[in-house]
Amino acid sequence: WPPKPTNMTSVAMPLIVVTAFFAAVALIGFFFAGRNSDDRGLVRTMVVLTCFCMWLFWLMPYLAQLNPYVAPILSSETACVYDDNGVPTCS
């Protein structure tokens, strides 16, 4: 601990690829969804917002893994082994 710095390519590449994927799906959905519907604007809005929400749902856990808030820090004073009777043996 602390974690080793990562290569920015290893962080940015999945971000770029997944963002491009969701942008492509949103664009395809924008142009092809609701073509014969009277509510074409509503259908397009729903498709684009759905893609945005799915991208955001992927982005938040991905970014949370880069810099975790809670990390286990184990010191020798807190490491105890409990026997069958529940009596701790600390080192």
mmCIF file of N, CA, C and O in Angstrom, residues 12-90:
data_model
loop_
_atom_site.group_PDB
_atom_site.id
_atom_site.type_symbol
_atom_site.label_atom_id
_atom_site.label_comp_id
_atom_site.label_asym_id
_atom_site.label_seq_id
_atom_site.Cartn_x
_atom_site.Cartn_y
_atom_site.Cartn_z
ATOM 1 N N ALA A 12 -7.367 4.558 -19.824
ATOM 2 C CA ALA A 12 -8.119 5.311 -20.820
ATOM 3 C C ALA A 12 -8.706 4.439 -21.922
ATOM 4 O O ALA A 12 -9.765 4.768 -22.459
ATOM 5 N N MET A 13 -8.051 3.353 -22.270
ATOM 6 C CA MET A 13 -8.524 2.554 -23.401
ATOM 7 C C MET A 13 -9.915 1.960 -23.177
ATOM 8 O O MET A 13 -10.772 2.093 -24.053
ATOM 9 N N PRO A 14 -10.195 1.306 -22.042
ATOM 10 C CA PRO A 14 -11.568 0.831 -21.836
ATOM 11 C C PRO A 14 -12.573 1.975 -21.789
ATOM 12 O O PRO A 14 -13.702 1.836 -22.283
ATOM 13 N N LEU A 15 -12.183 3.097 -21.247
ATOM 14 C CA LEU A 15 -13.069 4.254 -21.192
ATOM 15 C C LEU A 15 -13.423 4.738 -22.597
ATOM 16 O O LEU A 15 -14.591 5.008 -22.901
ATOM 17 N N ILE A 16 -12.441 4.808 -23.459
ATOM 18 C CA ILE A 16 -12.676 5.251 -24.833
ATOM 19 C C ILE A 16 -13.513 4.239 -25.608
ATOM 20 O O ILE A 16 -14.464 4.603 -26.312
ATOM 21 N N VAL A 17 -13.182 2.962 -25.473
ATOM 22 C CA VAL A 17 -13.886 1.923 -26.232
ATOM 23 C C VAL A 17 -15.347 1.817 -25.800
ATOM 24 O O VAL A 17 -16.261 1.790 -26.646
ATOM 25 N N VAL A 18 -15.598 1.790 -24.504
ATOM 26 C CA VAL A 18 -16.976 1.649 -24.024
ATOM 27 C C VAL A 18 -17.781 2.910 -24.312
ATOM 28 O O VAL A 18 -18.952 2.832 -24.692
ATOM 29 N N THR A 19 -17.158 4.069 -24.197
ATOM 30 C CA THR A 19 -17.857 5.306 -24.534
ATOM 31 C C THR A 19 -18.206 5.347 -26.014
ATOM 32 O O THR A 19 -19.317 5.742 -26.386
ATOM 33 N N ALA A 20 -17.286 4.926 -26.864
ATOM 34 C CA ALA A 20 -17.567 4.869 -28.299
ATOM 35 C C ALA A 20 -18.682 3.875 -28.607
ATOM 36 O O ALA A 20 -19.544 4.142 -29.466
ATOM 37 N N PHE A 21 -18.689 2.750 -27.903
ATOM 38 C CA PHE A 21 -19.751 1.757 -28.113
ATOM 39 C C PHE A 21 -21.123 2.333 -27.768
ATOM 40 O O PHE A 21 -22.064 2.240 -28.559
ATOM 41 N N PHE A 22 -21.241 2.937 -26.590
ATOM 42 C CA PHE A 22 -22.534 3.488 -26.192
ATOM 43 C C PHE A 22 -22.933 4.677 -27.059
ATOM 44 O O PHE A 22 -24.120 4.879 -27.334
ATOM 45 N N ALA A 23 -21.965 5.463 -27.508
ATOM 46 C CA ALA A 23 -22.282 6.569 -28.420
ATOM 47 C C ALA A 23 -22.787 6.035 -29.757
ATOM 48 O O ALA A 23 -23.742 6.577 -30.330
ATOM 49 N N ALA A 24 -22.167 4.956 -30.244
ATOM 50 C CA ALA A 24 -22.617 4.360 -31.506
ATOM 51 C C ALA A 24 -24.019 3.781 -31.375
ATOM 52 O O ALA A 24 -24.862 3.962 -32.263
ATOM 53 N N VAL A 25 -24.271 3.098 -30.269
ATOM 54 C CA VAL A 25 -25.618 2.541 -30.051
ATOM 55 C C VAL A 25 -26.644 3.662 -29.959
ATOM 56 O O VAL A 25 -27.750 3.565 -30.506
ATOM 57 N N ALA A 26 -26.292 4.751 -29.277
ATOM 58 C CA ALA A 26 -27.212 5.883 -29.150
ATOM 59 C C ALA A 26 -27.472 6.530 -30.509
ATOM 60 O O ALA A 26 -28.623 6.878 -30.822
ATOM 61 N N LEU A 27 -26.443 6.677 -31.316
ATOM 62 C CA LEU A 27 -26.632 7.276 -32.644
ATOM 63 C C LEU A 27 -27.458 6.380 -33.554
ATOM 64 O O LEU A 27 -28.343 6.863 -34.273
ATOM 65 N N ILE A 28 -27.162 5.091 -33.540
ATOM 66 C CA ILE A 28 -27.946 4.162 -34.360
ATOM 67 C C ILE A 28 -29.396 4.153 -33.896
ATOM 68 O O ILE A 28 -30.325 4.194 -34.711
ATOM 69 N N GLY A 29 -29.583 4.112 -32.598
ATOM 70 C CA GLY A 29 -30.939 4.147 -32.063
ATOM 71 C C GLY A 29 -31.652 5.450 -32.376
ATOM 72 O O GLY A 29 -32.858 5.468 -32.642
ATOM 73 N N PHE A 30 -30.906 6.557 -32.361
ATOM 74 C CA PHE A 30 -31.507 7.854 -32.650
ATOM 75 C C PHE A 30 -32.035 7.905 -34.079
ATOM 76 O O PHE A 30 -33.117 8.437 -34.340
ATOM 77 N N PHE A 31 -31.281 7.339 -35.024
ATOM 78 C CA PHE A 31 -31.690 7.428 -36.419
ATOM 79 C C PHE A 31 -32.685 6.351 -36.843
ATOM 80 O O PHE A 31 -33.452 6.564 -37.775
ATOM 81 N N PHE A 32 -32.697 5.203 -36.157
ATOM 82 C CA PHE A 32 -33.559 4.121 -36.598
ATOM 83 C C PHE A 32 -34.760 3.868 -35.708
ATOM 84 O O PHE A 32 -35.716 3.224 -36.140
ATOM 85 N N ALA A 33 -34.755 4.343 -34.478
ATOM 86 C CA ALA A 33 -35.873 4.066 -33.572
ATOM 87 C C ALA A 33 -37.033 5.006 -33.871
ATOM 88 O O ALA A 33 -36.860 6.201 -34.100
ATOM 89 N N GLY A 34 -38.215 4.457 -33.860
ATOM 90 C CA GLY A 34 -39.420 5.247 -34.011
ATOM 91 C C GLY A 34 -39.609 5.854 -35.386
ATOM 92 O O GLY A 34 -40.220 6.906 -35.519
ATOM 93 N N ARG A 35 -39.112 5.183 -36.404
ATOM 94 C CA ARG A 35 -39.223 5.737 -37.757
ATOM 95 C C ARG A 35 -40.672 5.892 -38.199
ATOM 96 O O ARG A 35 -41.017 6.876 -38.846
ATOM 97 N N ASN A 36 -41.509 4.931 -37.867
ATOM 98 C CA ASN A 36 -42.894 4.970 -38.321
ATOM 99 C C ASN A 36 -43.857 5.327 -37.211
ATOM 100 O O ASN A 36 -45.048 5.077 -37.327
ATOM 101 N N SER A 37 -43.358 5.916 -36.170
ATOM 102 C CA SER A 37 -44.184 6.226 -35.018
ATOM 103 C C SER A 37 -44.554 7.705 -35.022
ATOM 104 O O SER A 37 -43.820 8.556 -35.524
ATOM 105 N N ASP A 38 -45.709 7.981 -34.454
ATOM 106 C CA ASP A 38 -46.115 9.377 -34.305
ATOM 107 C C ASP A 38 -45.323 10.065 -33.198
ATOM 108 O O ASP A 38 -45.179 11.292 -33.203
ATOM 109 N N ASP A 39 -44.831 9.277 -32.251
ATOM 110 C CA ASP A 39 -44.062 9.812 -31.128
ATOM 111 C C ASP A 39 -42.567 9.616 -31.358
ATOM 112 O O ASP A 39 -41.836 9.167 -30.478
ATOM 113 N N ARG A 40 -42.099 9.963 -32.537
ATOM 114 C CA ARG A 40 -40.707 9.730 -32.893
ATOM 115 C C ARG A 40 -39.744 10.471 -31.968
ATOM 116 O O ARG A 40 -38.722 9.939 -31.559
ATOM 117 N N GLY A 41 -40.069 11.678 -31.601
ATOM 118 C CA GLY A 41 -39.202 12.446 -30.713
ATOM 119 C C GLY A 41 -39.085 11.810 -29.344
ATOM 120 O O GLY A 41 -38.007 11.777 -28.751
ATOM 121 N N LEU A 42 -40.201 11.310 -28.835
ATOM 122 C CA LEU A 42 -40.192 10.659 -27.530
ATOM 123 C C LEU A 42 -39.372 9.369 -27.569
ATOM 124 O O LEU A 42 -38.576 9.099 -26.667
ATOM 125 N N VAL A 43 -39.538 8.582 -28.617
ATOM 126 C CA VAL A 43 -38.799 7.320 -28.739
ATOM 127 C C VAL A 43 -37.304 7.599 -28.866
ATOM 128 O O VAL A 43 -36.477 6.924 -28.235
ATOM 129 N N ARG A 44 -36.936 8.596 -29.650
ATOM 130 C CA ARG A 44 -35.519 8.946 -29.787
ATOM 131 C C ARG A 44 -34.934 9.397 -28.459
ATOM 132 O O ARG A 44 -33.818 9.017 -28.099
ATOM 133 N N THR A 45 -35.686 10.203 -27.739
ATOM 134 C CA THR A 45 -35.218 10.667 -26.433
ATOM 135 C C THR A 45 -35.030 9.499 -25.480
ATOM 136 O O THR A 45 -34.036 9.431 -24.745
ATOM 137 N N MET A 46 -35.970 8.561 -25.496
ATOM 138 C CA MET A 46 -35.872 7.401 -24.607
ATOM 139 C C MET A 46 -34.656 6.545 -24.949
ATOM 140 O O MET A 46 -33.947 6.084 -24.052
ATOM 141 N N VAL A 47 -34.384 6.353 -26.222
ATOM 142 C CA VAL A 47 -33.246 5.530 -26.630
ATOM 143 C C VAL A 47 -31.935 6.193 -26.226
ATOM 144 O O VAL A 47 -31.042 5.545 -25.655
ATOM 145 N N VAL A 48 -31.805 7.481 -26.485
ATOM 146 C CA VAL A 48 -30.559 8.177 -26.153
ATOM 147 C C VAL A 48 -30.368 8.240 -24.643
ATOM 148 O O VAL A 48 -29.262 7.996 -24.136
ATOM 149 N N LEU A 49 -31.415 8.536 -23.888
ATOM 150 C CA LEU A 49 -31.283 8.592 -22.435
ATOM 151 C C LEU A 49 -31.012 7.218 -21.832
ATOM 152 O O LEU A 49 -30.286 7.113 -20.841
ATOM 153 N N THR A 50 -31.570 6.179 -22.435
ATOM 154 C CA THR A 50 -31.281 4.824 -21.965
ATOM 155 C C THR A 50 -29.810 4.492 -22.177
ATOM 156 O O THR A 50 -29.149 3.954 -21.276
ATOM 157 N N CYS A 51 -29.269 4.825 -23.329
ATOM 158 C CA CYS A 51 -27.844 4.587 -23.584
ATOM 159 C C CYS A 51 -26.978 5.403 -22.638
ATOM 160 O O CYS A 51 -25.967 4.913 -22.125
ATOM 161 N N PHE A 52 -27.367 6.642 -22.376
ATOM 162 C CA PHE A 52 -26.595 7.475 -21.452
ATOM 163 C C PHE A 52 -26.622 6.892 -20.045
ATOM 164 O O PHE A 52 -25.587 6.835 -19.370
ATOM 165 N N CYS A 53 -27.785 6.440 -19.593
ATOM 166 C CA CYS A 53 -27.885 5.868 -18.245
ATOM 167 C C CYS A 53 -27.096 4.570 -18.130
ATOM 168 O O CYS A 53 -26.462 4.318 -17.102
ATOM 169 N N MET A 54 -27.119 3.746 -19.177
ATOM 170 C CA MET A 54 -26.343 2.510 -19.148
ATOM 171 C C MET A 54 -24.852 2.813 -19.134
ATOM 172 O O MET A 54 -24.085 2.158 -18.426
ATOM 173 N N TRP A 55 -24.427 3.813 -19.906
ATOM 174 C CA TRP A 55 -23.022 4.214 -19.893
ATOM 175 C C TRP A 55 -22.633 4.737 -18.517
ATOM 176 O O TRP A 55 -21.581 4.382 -18.000
ATOM 177 N N LEU A 56 -23.481 5.550 -17.904
ATOM 178 C CA LEU A 56 -23.202 6.088 -16.580
ATOM 179 C C LEU A 56 -23.171 4.975 -15.534
ATOM 180 O O LEU A 56 -22.339 4.994 -14.624
ATOM 181 N N PHE A 57 -24.043 3.990 -15.695
ATOM 182 C CA PHE A 57 -24.087 2.849 -14.789
ATOM 183 C C PHE A 57 -22.803 2.023 -14.900
ATOM 184 O O PHE A 57 -22.364 1.414 -13.932
ATOM 185 N N TRP A 58 -22.194 1.988 -16.073
ATOM 186 C CA TRP A 58 -20.905 1.317 -16.232
ATOM 187 C C TRP A 58 -19.767 2.196 -15.722
ATOM 188 O O TRP A 58 -18.805 1.704 -15.116
ATOM 189 N N LEU A 59 -19.838 3.506 -15.963
ATOM 190 C CA LEU A 59 -18.740 4.415 -15.651
ATOM 191 C C LEU A 59 -18.480 4.541 -14.154
ATOM 192 O O LEU A 59 -17.316 4.558 -13.732
ATOM 193 N N MET A 60 -19.511 4.618 -13.357
ATOM 194 C CA MET A 60 -19.326 4.844 -11.922
ATOM 195 C C MET A 60 -18.540 3.709 -11.245
ATOM 196 O O MET A 60 -17.566 3.976 -10.535
ATOM 197 N N PRO A 61 -18.878 2.436 -11.437
ATOM 198 C CA PRO A 61 -18.046 1.383 -10.830
ATOM 199 C C PRO A 61 -16.635 1.330 -11.421
ATOM 200 O O PRO A 61 -15.679 1.027 -10.715
ATOM 201 N N TYR A 62 -16.513 1.630 -12.711
ATOM 202 C CA TYR A 62 -15.179 1.614 -13.325
ATOM 203 C C TYR A 62 -14.284 2.670 -12.687
ATOM 204 O O TYR A 62 -13.133 2.403 -12.352
ATOM 205 N N LEU A 63 -14.792 3.869 -12.512
ATOM 206 C CA LEU A 63 -14.001 4.925 -11.894
ATOM 207 C C LEU A 63 -13.767 4.658 -10.413
ATOM 208 O O LEU A 63 -12.725 5.034 -9.864
ATOM 209 N N ALA A 64 -14.718 4.023 -9.753
ATOM 210 C CA ALA A 64 -14.558 3.719 -8.328
ATOM 211 C C ALA A 64 -13.437 2.710 -8.099
ATOM 212 O O ALA A 64 -12.796 2.722 -7.041
ATOM 213 N N GLN A 65 -13.173 1.866 -9.072
ATOM 214 C CA GLN A 65 -12.096 0.888 -8.925
ATOM 215 C C GLN A 65 -10.718 1.531 -9.062
ATOM 216 O O GLN A 65 -9.729 0.979 -8.574
ATOM 217 N N LEU A 66 -10.640 2.675 -9.710
ATOM 218 C CA LEU A 66 -9.342 3.307 -9.930
ATOM 219 C C LEU A 66 -8.756 3.877 -8.647
ATOM 220 O O LEU A 66 -7.551 3.851 -8.437
ATOM 221 N N ASN A 67 -9.605 4.421 -7.799
ATOM 222 C CA ASN A 67 -9.137 5.001 -6.547
ATOM 223 C C ASN A 67 -10.131 4.629 -5.454
ATOM 224 O O ASN A 67 -11.026 5.410 -5.133
ATOM 225 N N PRO A 68 -9.993 3.449 -4.876
ATOM 226 C CA PRO A 68 -10.971 3.011 -3.878
ATOM 227 C C PRO A 68 -10.891 3.855 -2.610
ATOM 228 O O PRO A 68 -9.819 4.283 -2.192
ATOM 229 N N TYR A 69 -12.050 4.111 -2.016
ATOM 230 C CA TYR A 69 -12.109 4.879 -0.781
ATOM 231 C C TYR A 69 -11.618 4.072 0.410
ATOM 232 O O TYR A 69 -10.944 4.573 1.282
ATOM 233 N N VAL A 70 -11.983 2.801 0.465
ATOM 234 C CA VAL A 70 -11.665 1.957 1.605
ATOM 235 C C VAL A 70 -10.682 0.888 1.140
ATOM 236 O O VAL A 70 -10.919 0.210 0.157
ATOM 237 N N ALA A 71 -9.588 0.782 1.853
ATOM 238 C CA ALA A 71 -8.610 -0.251 1.545
ATOM 239 C C ALA A 71 -8.210 -0.930 2.846
ATOM 240 O O ALA A 71 -8.086 -0.272 3.877
ATOM 241 N N PRO A 72 -8.045 -2.224 2.829
ATOM 242 C CA PRO A 72 -7.668 -2.919 4.057
ATOM 243 C C PRO A 72 -6.235 -2.618 4.448
ATOM 244 O O PRO A 72 -5.307 -2.776 3.659
ATOM 245 N N ILE A 73 -6.072 -2.124 5.653
ATOM 246 C CA ILE A 73 -4.741 -1.887 6.216
ATOM 247 C C ILE A 73 -4.661 -2.734 7.483
ATOM 248 O O ILE A 73 -5.366 -2.482 8.460
ATOM 249 N N LEU A 74 -3.839 -3.741 7.444
ATOM 250 C CA LEU A 74 -3.755 -4.689 8.536
ATOM 251 C C LEU A 74 -2.418 -4.539 9.237
ATOM 252 O O LEU A 74 -1.366 -4.717 8.636
ATOM 253 N N SER A 75 -2.474 -4.180 10.489
ATOM 254 C CA SER A 75 -1.241 -4.080 11.269
ATOM 255 C C SER A 75 -1.108 -5.319 12.150
ATOM 256 O O SER A 75 -2.046 -6.089 12.341
ATOM 257 N N SER A 76 0.070 -5.506 12.702
ATOM 258 C CA SER A 76 0.297 -6.695 13.516
ATOM 259 C C SER A 76 -0.495 -6.638 14.824
ATOM 260 O O SER A 76 -0.778 -7.667 15.422
ATOM 261 N N GLU A 77 -0.873 -5.439 15.277
ATOM 262 C CA GLU A 77 -1.652 -5.335 16.511
ATOM 263 C C GLU A 77 -3.101 -5.760 16.315
ATOM 264 O O GLU A 77 -3.768 -6.200 17.245
ATOM 265 N N THR A 78 -3.614 -5.617 15.125
ATOM 266 C CA THR A 78 -5.017 -5.953 14.891
ATOM 267 C C THR A 78 -5.217 -7.367 14.361
ATOM 268 O O THR A 78 -6.349 -7.821 14.260
ATOM 269 N N ALA A 79 -4.141 -8.048 14.002
ATOM 270 C CA ALA A 79 -4.260 -9.398 13.477
ATOM 271 C C ALA A 79 -4.335 -10.385 14.634
ATOM 272 O O ALA A 79 -3.374 -10.579 15.362
ATOM 273 N N CYS A 80 -5.491 -10.988 14.807
ATOM 274 C CA CYS A 80 -5.696 -11.970 15.876
ATOM 275 C C CYS A 80 -6.269 -13.246 15.278
ATOM 276 O O CYS A 80 -7.024 -13.215 14.311
ATOM 277 N N VAL A 81 -5.916 -14.349 15.881
ATOM 278 C CA VAL A 81 -6.463 -15.641 15.491
ATOM 279 C C VAL A 81 -7.330 -16.124 16.639
ATOM 280 O O VAL A 81 -6.903 -16.130 17.798
ATOM 281 N N TYR A 82 -8.543 -16.522 16.318
ATOM 282 C CA TYR A 82 -9.478 -16.985 17.341
ATOM 283 C C TYR A 82 -9.501 -18.508 17.342
ATOM 284 O O TYR A 82 -9.599 -19.138 16.298
ATOM 285 N N ASP A 83 -9.440 -19.089 18.543
ATOM 286 C CA ASP A 83 -9.518 -20.554 18.650
ATOM 287 C C ASP A 83 -10.975 -20.980 18.684
ATOM 288 O O ASP A 83 -11.883 -20.174 18.480
ATOM 289 N N ASP A 84 -11.223 -22.276 18.908
ATOM 290 C CA ASP A 84 -12.584 -22.809 18.888
ATOM 291 C C ASP A 84 -13.466 -22.252 19.982
ATOM 292 O O ASP A 84 -14.686 -22.226 19.843
ATOM 293 N N ASN A 85 -12.888 -21.786 21.067
ATOM 294 C CA ASN A 85 -13.656 -21.237 22.178
ATOM 295 C C ASN A 85 -13.887 -19.730 22.044
ATOM 296 O O ASN A 85 -14.531 -19.140 22.918
ATOM 297 N N GLY A 86 -13.367 -19.105 21.005
ATOM 298 C CA GLY A 86 -13.536 -17.671 20.800
ATOM 299 C C GLY A 86 -12.523 -16.825 21.521
ATOM 300 O O GLY A 86 -12.722 -15.627 21.694
ATOM 301 N N VAL A 87 -11.429 -17.430 21.959
ATOM 302 C CA VAL A 87 -10.386 -16.682 22.673
ATOM 303 C C VAL A 87 -9.357 -16.207 21.648
ATOM 304 O O VAL A 87 -8.808 -17.020 20.899
ATOM 305 N N PRO A 88 -9.108 -14.901 21.600
ATOM 306 C CA PRO A 88 -8.173 -14.396 20.591
ATOM 307 C C PRO A 88 -6.723 -14.611 20.998
ATOM 308 O O PRO A 88 -6.366 -14.533 22.163
ATOM 309 N N THR A 89 -5.888 -14.898 20.034
ATOM 310 C CA THR A 89 -4.450 -14.962 20.201
ATOM 311 C C THR A 89 -3.850 -13.951 19.254
ATOM 312 O O THR A 89 -3.781 -14.162 18.051
ATOM 313 N N CYS A 90 -3.445 -12.796 19.806
ATOM 314 C CA CYS A 90 -2.908 -11.727 18.972
ATOM 315 C C CYS A 90 -1.391 -11.828 18.942
ATOM 316 O O CYS A 90 -0.756 -12.164 19.922
#
